[in-house]
Amino acid sequence: MAALLLLGFSSGLPLLLTSRTLQAWMTMEQVNLSAIGAFSLVGLPYSLKFLWAPLLDRFVPPFFGRRRGWLALSQGAIALALLALGVQNPQQGLQGVAIAAVLVALLSATQDIAADAYRTDVLTPREMGAGAAIFVLGYRGALLIAGGAALVLADRFTWPVTYSMMAVLMAGCILLSWLAPEPTAPQQPPASLSEAVWLPFKDFLDRYHWRRGLAILAFIVLYRLGDSMVNNMALPFLLQTGFSQTEVGAIQGVMGLIATIVGSLTGGAILSQIGIGRSLWVFGGLQALSNVAYLILAWVGKNATAMVLAINVENFCGGLATAGFTAFLMSLCNARFSATQYALLSSLMAVSRDLFSAPSGALAQQLGWPGFFLLTIGAALPGLALLPWFAPWHQSNLPSDLNQ
């Protein structure tokens, strides 16, 4: 479980450095909101990672094994790419920033493929709830360091120094790949690349069939849409409301971290009691309601109490929802094809985060902040509406070997 905590940290650290933290940097450099919102497209590699995931199922690096070898390679490359991103200057043009950010996202998506596959391979079905909670704890902790502590560091030093510090943290994660245990019953890799590409899709549809399978895939795309829209614009909103980088970073890094820890552990405990299916209902509803806190802040303006409430409610509900959603995705995968199948499923999740949320900046400009946050609450509802298709509240049996 300690390895999963550190693995979650390694997986989460690069994400905000190419999204929310980068957007904060651009906001301080007076880049317009439309361009900042469009930068969510930098995260497209997370949506497309299923295209090269079969390579990680098929080929085994010469050191550390199939999963840990790919982890070490990607972690070292991410550290170098973060250094390259940190030396860019948004005031002199966004092209270099975009290229470096896309490179970080591409390598981070590759790390995610290996990390998700490792987690799926190493956990037994009974351990998935607790394992998901521990992984999410590390993941959300990294998000708070990259999105909270990084802002404080940028206020005290400079953005290049801040990104260099993040690169050093990322390089240290290579030690995790060396020390992490191997799965006790590692699966044989597919015999050929064509088998690695085709069989994971065939296996998924054979187990869940077209109707239920398509409902599951649509749910994965839509479940976190409202939350993704808020996450895409939260930092520009807080900074434009009048809070300093240090104020936002301090609240995110201390109180937000505590809220995330409590949310993740609470999510794991509730999940073990009510099951994965019902947790999706409960956590999804709370996730949608958490956006009301930002709506209140948009109404009242600069107010420290309202900001603390908004950040803590978001982090607590985010910890809940991510724990349940991660356990759900893991439960859908066949261990033999875990890299490709989990990459496909999490790529669909990234569609809402990176593609559907790209117009968020333009929507905020058109609707104003109160109208925008009201829209995000409505955007959370279509995903919940799909749950009766494959996880009705009253039904004890869920797809395949999911347990209620």
Coordinates of C-alpha atoms in Angstrom, one line a residue:
M1 CA 0.0 0.0 0.0
A2 CA 2.9 2.4 0.6
A3 CA 4.0 1.8 -3.0
L4 CA 0.5 2.8 -4.2
L5 CA 0.6 6.0 -2.1
L6 CA 3.9 7.0 -3.8
L7 CA 2.7 5.8 -7.2
G8 CA -0.3 8.0 -6.8
F9 CA 2.0 11.0 -6.0
S10 CA 4.1 10.3 -9.0
S11 CA 1.1 10.0 -11.3
G12 CA -0.5 13.2 -10.0
L13 CA 2.4 15.6 -9.9
P14 CA 2.8 16.4 -13.6
L15 CA -1.0 16.9 -14.3
L16 CA -1.5 20.4 -12.7
L17 CA 1.9 21.6 -13.9
T18 CA 0.5 21.5 -17.4
S19 CA -3.0 22.6 -16.5
R20 CA -4.1 24.6 -13.4
T21 CA -0.7 25.7 -12.2
L22 CA 0.3 26.6 -15.8
Q23 CA -2.9 28.6 -16.2
A24 CA -2.1 30.5 -13.0
W25 CA 1.3 31.3 -14.4
M26 CA -0.4 32.6 -17.6
T27 CA -3.0 34.5 -15.6
M28 CA -0.2 36.4 -13.8
E29 CA 1.4 37.1 -17.2
Q30 CA -1.9 38.7 -18.3
V31 CA -2.7 36.0 -21.0
N32 CA -6.4 36.3 -21.9
L33 CA -9.1 33.9 -20.5
S34 CA -9.9 32.3 -23.9
A35 CA -6.3 31.3 -24.5
I36 CA -6.0 30.0 -20.9
G37 CA -9.2 27.9 -21.2
A38 CA -8.0 26.6 -24.6
F39 CA -4.8 25.3 -23.0
S40 CA -6.8 22.4 -21.6
L41 CA -6.2 20.9 -25.0
V42 CA -2.6 20.4 -23.9
G43 CA -4.0 17.4 -22.0
L44 CA -5.2 15.6 -25.1
P45 CA -2.5 12.9 -24.7
Y46 CA -4.4 11.8 -21.6
S47 CA -7.4 11.2 -23.9
L48 CA -5.4 9.5 -26.6
K49 CA -3.1 7.3 -24.5
F50 CA -5.0 4.2 -25.4
L51 CA -3.4 4.5 -28.9
W52 CA 0.1 3.5 -27.6
A53 CA -1.0 1.6 -24.4
P54 CA -0.7 -1.7 -26.3
L55 CA 3.0 -1.1 -26.7
L56 CA 3.3 -1.1 -22.9
D57 CA 1.4 -4.4 -22.7
R58 CA 3.4 -6.0 -25.5
F59 CA 7.0 -4.9 -24.8
V60 CA 9.1 -5.3 -21.7
P61 CA 12.0 -2.9 -20.8
P62 CA 15.3 -4.6 -20.0
F63 CA 15.2 -3.6 -16.4
F64 CA 12.6 -3.6 -13.5
G65 CA 10.0 -5.7 -15.4
R66 CA 7.1 -4.9 -17.6
R67 CA 5.3 -2.3 -15.4
R68 CA 8.1 -0.9 -13.3
G69 CA 10.5 -0.5 -16.2
W70 CA 8.0 1.7 -18.1
L71 CA 7.4 3.7 -14.9
A72 CA 11.1 4.5 -14.5
L73 CA 11.6 5.5 -18.1
S74 CA 8.7 7.8 -18.2
Q75 CA 9.5 9.4 -14.8
G76 CA 13.0 10.3 -15.8
A77 CA 11.7 11.8 -19.1
I78 CA 9.0 13.8 -17.3
A79 CA 11.6 15.4 -15.0
L80 CA 13.6 16.6 -18.1
A81 CA 10.5 17.9 -19.8
L82 CA 9.4 19.9 -16.7
L83 CA 12.8 21.6 -16.8
A84 CA 12.2 22.5 -20.4
L85 CA 8.7 23.9 -19.6
G86 CA 10.0 26.0 -16.7
V87 CA 12.4 28.0 -18.9
Q88 CA 9.6 29.2 -21.2
N89 CA 8.2 32.7 -21.0
P90 CA 4.4 33.1 -21.7
Q91 CA 4.9 36.9 -22.3
Q92 CA 7.2 36.2 -25.3
G93 CA 4.7 33.8 -26.9
L94 CA 2.7 30.7 -26.1
Q95 CA 4.1 28.4 -28.8
G96 CA 7.1 27.2 -26.8
V97 CA 5.0 26.9 -23.7
A98 CA 2.4 24.7 -25.6
I99 CA 5.1 22.5 -27.1
A100 CA 6.8 21.8 -23.8
A101 CA 3.5 21.3 -22.0
V102 CA 2.3 18.8 -24.6
L103 CA 5.6 16.9 -24.2
V104 CA 5.1 16.7 -20.4
A105 CA 1.5 15.6 -20.9
L106 CA 2.6 12.9 -23.4
L107 CA 5.2 11.5 -21.1
S108 CA 2.8 11.8 -18.1
A109 CA 0.1 9.9 -19.9
T110 CA 2.6 7.1 -20.7
Q111 CA 3.5 7.0 -17.0
D112 CA -0.2 6.8 -16.2
I113 CA -0.6 3.8 -18.5
A114 CA 2.1 1.9 -16.6
A115 CA 0.9 3.1 -13.2
D116 CA -2.7 2.1 -13.8
A117 CA -1.7 -1.3 -15.1
Y118 CA 0.6 -1.9 -12.2
R119 CA -2.1 -1.0 -9.7
T120 CA -4.7 -3.2 -11.5
D121 CA -2.2 -6.1 -11.6
V122 CA -1.0 -5.9 -8.0
L123 CA -4.4 -5.6 -6.2
T124 CA -6.8 -8.4 -5.5
P125 CA -10.6 -7.7 -5.9
R126 CA -11.0 -7.3 -2.2
E127 CA -8.1 -4.8 -2.0
M128 CA -9.4 -2.6 -4.8
G129 CA -11.4 -0.2 -2.5
A130 CA -8.6 0.4 -0.1
G131 CA -6.0 0.4 -2.8
A132 CA -7.9 3.0 -4.8
A133 CA -8.3 5.2 -1.7
I134 CA -4.5 5.0 -1.0
F135 CA -3.6 5.7 -4.6
V136 CA -6.0 8.7 -4.7
L137 CA -4.6 10.0 -1.4
G138 CA -1.1 10.1 -3.0
Y139 CA -2.5 11.5 -6.3
R140 CA -4.5 14.3 -4.6
G141 CA -1.6 15.1 -2.4
A142 CA 0.6 15.6 -5.5
L143 CA -2.1 17.8 -7.0
L144 CA -2.1 20.0 -3.9
I145 CA 1.7 20.3 -4.0
A146 CA 1.7 21.0 -7.8
G147 CA -1.3 23.3 -7.5
G148 CA -0.8 24.8 -3.9
A149 CA 2.8 24.7 -2.8
A150 CA 3.9 25.6 -6.4
L151 CA 1.9 28.9 -6.2
V152 CA 3.5 29.8 -2.9
L153 CA 7.0 29.0 -4.3
A154 CA 6.3 31.1 -7.4
D155 CA 5.4 34.1 -5.2
R156 CA 8.6 33.7 -3.2
F157 CA 11.0 32.7 -6.0
T158 CA 10.2 32.5 -9.8
W159 CA 8.3 30.2 -12.0
P160 CA 11.4 28.6 -13.6
V161 CA 12.7 27.9 -10.1
T162 CA 9.4 26.4 -9.1
Y163 CA 9.3 24.1 -12.1
S164 CA 12.9 23.0 -11.4
M165 CA 11.8 22.0 -7.9
M166 CA 8.9 20.0 -9.3
A167 CA 11.3 18.3 -11.7
V168 CA 13.6 17.2 -8.8
L169 CA 10.6 15.7 -7.0
M170 CA 9.6 13.9 -10.2
A171 CA 13.1 12.5 -10.7
G172 CA 13.0 11.2 -7.1
C173 CA 10.0 9.1 -8.0
I174 CA 12.4 6.8 -10.1
L175 CA 13.4 5.3 -6.7
L176 CA 9.8 4.2 -6.3
S177 CA 10.0 2.2 -9.5
W178 CA 13.1 0.4 -8.2
L179 CA 11.7 -0.4 -4.7
A180 CA 8.0 -1.2 -5.6
P181 CA 7.1 -4.9 -5.4
E182 CA 6.3 -7.0 -8.5
P183 CA 2.8 -8.3 -8.9
T184 CA 2.6 -11.7 -7.1
A185 CA 1.1 -13.4 -10.2
P186 CA 2.3 -11.4 -13.2
Q187 CA 0.4 -12.0 -16.4
Q188 CA 2.0 -13.1 -19.7
P189 CA 2.2 -10.2 -22.2
P190 CA 0.2 -10.7 -25.4
A191 CA 2.1 -12.8 -28.0
S192 CA 2.0 -10.1 -30.7
L193 CA 1.3 -6.4 -31.1
S194 CA -1.8 -7.1 -33.1
E195 CA -3.1 -9.3 -30.2
A196 CA -2.2 -6.5 -27.8
V197 CA -4.3 -4.0 -29.8
W198 CA -7.4 -6.1 -30.7
L199 CA -7.9 -8.5 -27.8
P200 CA -8.4 -5.9 -25.0
F201 CA -11.4 -4.4 -26.9
K202 CA -12.9 -7.8 -27.8
D203 CA -12.5 -8.9 -24.2
F204 CA -14.3 -5.8 -22.9
L205 CA -17.2 -6.1 -25.3
D206 CA -17.5 -9.9 -24.7
R207 CA -17.8 -9.4 -21.0
Y208 CA -20.2 -6.4 -21.0
H209 CA -21.9 -6.6 -24.4
W210 CA -22.7 -3.7 -26.6
R211 CA -25.6 -2.0 -24.8
R212 CA -24.2 -2.1 -21.3
G213 CA -20.7 -1.5 -22.6
L214 CA -21.6 1.7 -24.4
A215 CA -23.5 2.9 -21.4
I216 CA -20.4 2.3 -19.3
L217 CA -18.2 4.2 -21.8
A218 CA -20.6 7.1 -22.0
F219 CA -20.8 7.3 -18.2
I220 CA -17.0 7.4 -18.0
V221 CA -16.9 10.4 -20.3
L222 CA -19.6 12.3 -18.5
Y223 CA -19.3 11.4 -14.8
R224 CA -16.8 14.1 -14.0
L225 CA -17.7 16.8 -16.6
G226 CA -18.9 19.4 -14.2
D227 CA -16.0 18.9 -11.9
S228 CA -13.6 19.1 -14.8
M229 CA -15.0 22.5 -15.9
V230 CA -14.6 23.9 -12.4
N231 CA -11.0 22.5 -12.1
N232 CA -10.1 24.1 -15.5
M233 CA -11.0 27.6 -14.4
A234 CA -10.8 27.6 -10.5
L235 CA -7.4 29.2 -10.3
P236 CA -8.0 32.0 -12.8
F237 CA -11.3 32.6 -11.0
L238 CA -9.7 32.9 -7.6
L239 CA -6.9 35.1 -8.8
Q240 CA -9.2 37.4 -10.7
T241 CA -11.4 37.6 -7.7
G242 CA -8.5 39.3 -5.9
F243 CA -6.8 36.5 -3.9
S244 CA -3.0 36.3 -4.1
Q245 CA -1.1 33.3 -5.3
T246 CA 0.2 32.8 -1.7
E247 CA -3.3 32.9 -0.3
V248 CA -4.7 30.4 -2.7
G249 CA -1.6 28.2 -2.5
A250 CA -1.6 28.1 1.3
I251 CA -5.2 27.2 1.6
Q252 CA -4.8 24.5 -1.1
G253 CA -1.6 23.1 0.4
V254 CA -2.7 22.9 4.0
M255 CA -6.5 22.8 4.5
G256 CA -7.1 21.4 1.0
L257 CA -4.6 18.6 1.7
I258 CA -6.4 17.7 4.9
A259 CA -9.8 17.8 3.1
T260 CA -8.4 15.5 0.4
I261 CA -7.0 13.0 2.9
V262 CA -10.3 12.9 4.8
G263 CA -12.3 12.6 1.6
S264 CA -10.1 9.8 0.1
L265 CA -10.1 7.7 3.3
T266 CA -13.8 8.4 3.9
G267 CA -14.5 7.3 0.3
G268 CA -12.6 4.1 0.7
A269 CA -14.4 3.3 4.0
I270 CA -17.9 4.0 2.5
L271 CA -17.0 2.1 -0.7
S272 CA -16.2 -1.0 1.3
Q273 CA -19.5 -0.8 3.1
I274 CA -22.0 0.1 0.3
G275 CA -20.0 -1.2 -2.8
I276 CA -18.7 0.4 -5.9
G277 CA -22.1 0.9 -7.6
R278 CA -23.8 2.8 -4.9
S279 CA -20.7 4.8 -4.1
L280 CA -20.9 6.2 -7.7
W281 CA -24.4 7.5 -6.9
V282 CA -23.5 9.0 -3.6
F283 CA -20.1 10.4 -4.5
G284 CA -21.3 11.7 -7.9
G285 CA -24.2 13.6 -6.3
L286 CA -21.9 15.2 -3.7
Q287 CA -19.4 16.1 -6.4
A288 CA -22.1 18.0 -8.3
L289 CA -23.2 19.8 -5.2
S290 CA -19.7 20.8 -4.3
N291 CA -19.8 23.3 -7.2
V292 CA -22.4 25.3 -5.2
A293 CA -19.5 26.5 -3.0
Y294 CA -17.8 28.2 -5.9
L295 CA -21.2 29.6 -7.0
I296 CA -21.6 31.2 -3.6
L297 CA -18.0 32.7 -3.8
A298 CA -18.8 34.1 -7.2
W299 CA -21.9 35.8 -5.7
V300 CA -20.2 37.3 -2.6
G301 CA -16.9 38.3 -4.2
K302 CA -13.6 38.3 -2.4
N303 CA -14.3 36.7 1.0
A304 CA -11.7 34.6 2.8
T305 CA -14.3 32.4 4.5
A306 CA -16.1 31.6 1.3
M307 CA -12.8 30.8 -0.4
V308 CA -11.8 28.4 2.3
L309 CA -15.2 26.7 2.1
A310 CA -15.1 26.4 -1.7
I311 CA -11.6 24.9 -1.8
N312 CA -12.2 22.5 1.1
V313 CA -15.6 21.3 -0.2
E314 CA -14.1 20.7 -3.7
N315 CA -11.1 18.7 -2.3
F316 CA -13.2 16.6 0.1
C317 CA -15.8 15.7 -2.6
G318 CA -13.0 15.3 -5.2
G319 CA -11.3 12.7 -2.9
L320 CA -14.6 10.8 -2.5
A321 CA -15.5 10.8 -6.2
T322 CA -12.0 9.9 -7.4
A323 CA -11.7 6.9 -4.9
G324 CA -15.0 5.5 -6.1
F325 CA -14.4 6.1 -9.8
T326 CA -10.8 4.7 -9.7
A327 CA -12.1 1.5 -8.0
F328 CA -14.8 1.3 -10.6
L329 CA -12.4 1.5 -13.5
M330 CA -10.0 -1.1 -12.0
S331 CA -12.9 -3.5 -11.6
L332 CA -13.7 -3.3 -15.3
C333 CA -10.3 -4.5 -16.4
N334 CA -8.9 -8.0 -17.3
A335 CA -5.4 -8.3 -15.7
R336 CA -3.9 -9.7 -18.9
F337 CA -4.7 -6.5 -20.8
S338 CA -4.8 -4.1 -17.9
A339 CA -2.5 -1.4 -19.5
T340 CA -4.6 -1.1 -22.6
Q341 CA -8.0 -1.5 -21.0
Y342 CA -7.4 0.9 -18.2
A343 CA -5.8 3.4 -20.6
L344 CA -8.9 3.2 -22.8
L345 CA -11.2 3.8 -19.9
S346 CA -9.2 6.6 -18.3
S347 CA -8.7 8.2 -21.8
L348 CA -12.4 8.5 -22.0
M349 CA -12.5 10.1 -18.6
A350 CA -9.8 12.6 -19.8
V351 CA -12.1 13.6 -22.7
S352 CA -14.3 15.6 -20.4
R353 CA -11.3 17.0 -18.5
D354 CA -9.3 18.1 -21.6
L355 CA -11.6 18.4 -24.6
F356 CA -15.1 19.2 -23.3
S357 CA -13.7 21.7 -20.8
A358 CA -11.7 23.6 -23.4
P359 CA -14.4 26.2 -23.9
S360 CA -14.6 26.8 -20.2
G361 CA -12.7 30.1 -20.4
A362 CA -14.9 31.4 -23.2
L363 CA -18.1 30.3 -21.3
A364 CA -16.9 32.1 -18.2
Q365 CA -16.4 35.3 -20.3
Q366 CA -19.8 35.0 -21.9
L367 CA -21.8 33.9 -18.8
G368 CA -19.9 35.6 -16.0
W369 CA -18.6 33.6 -13.1
P370 CA -22.0 32.9 -11.4
G371 CA -23.6 31.7 -14.6
F372 CA -20.5 29.6 -15.4
F373 CA -20.6 27.8 -12.0
L374 CA -24.4 27.3 -12.3
L375 CA -23.7 25.6 -15.7
T376 CA -21.1 23.3 -14.1
I377 CA -23.7 21.9 -11.7
G378 CA -26.0 21.0 -14.6
A379 CA -23.1 19.5 -16.5
A380 CA -22.7 16.9 -13.7
L381 CA -26.2 15.5 -14.2
P382 CA -26.0 13.5 -17.5
G383 CA -23.4 11.1 -16.1
L384 CA -25.6 10.4 -13.1
A385 CA -28.5 9.8 -15.4
L386 CA -26.7 6.9 -17.0
L387 CA -26.1 4.9 -13.7
P388 CA -29.5 3.1 -13.9
W389 CA -28.4 1.4 -17.1
F390 CA -25.6 -0.7 -15.4
A391 CA -25.7 0.2 -11.7
P392 CA -29.2 0.7 -10.5
W393 CA -29.4 1.5 -6.8
H394 CA -31.5 -1.5 -5.9
Q395 CA -29.5 -4.1 -7.9
S396 CA -26.8 -6.0 -6.0
N397 CA -25.0 -7.5 -9.0
L398 CA -23.0 -5.1 -11.2
P399 CA -21.1 -5.8 -14.4
S400 CA -18.8 -8.9 -14.3
D401 CA -17.1 -9.4 -10.9
L402 CA -18.0 -6.0 -9.3
N403 CA -19.3 -6.5 -5.8
Q404 CA -22.0 -4.5 -4.1

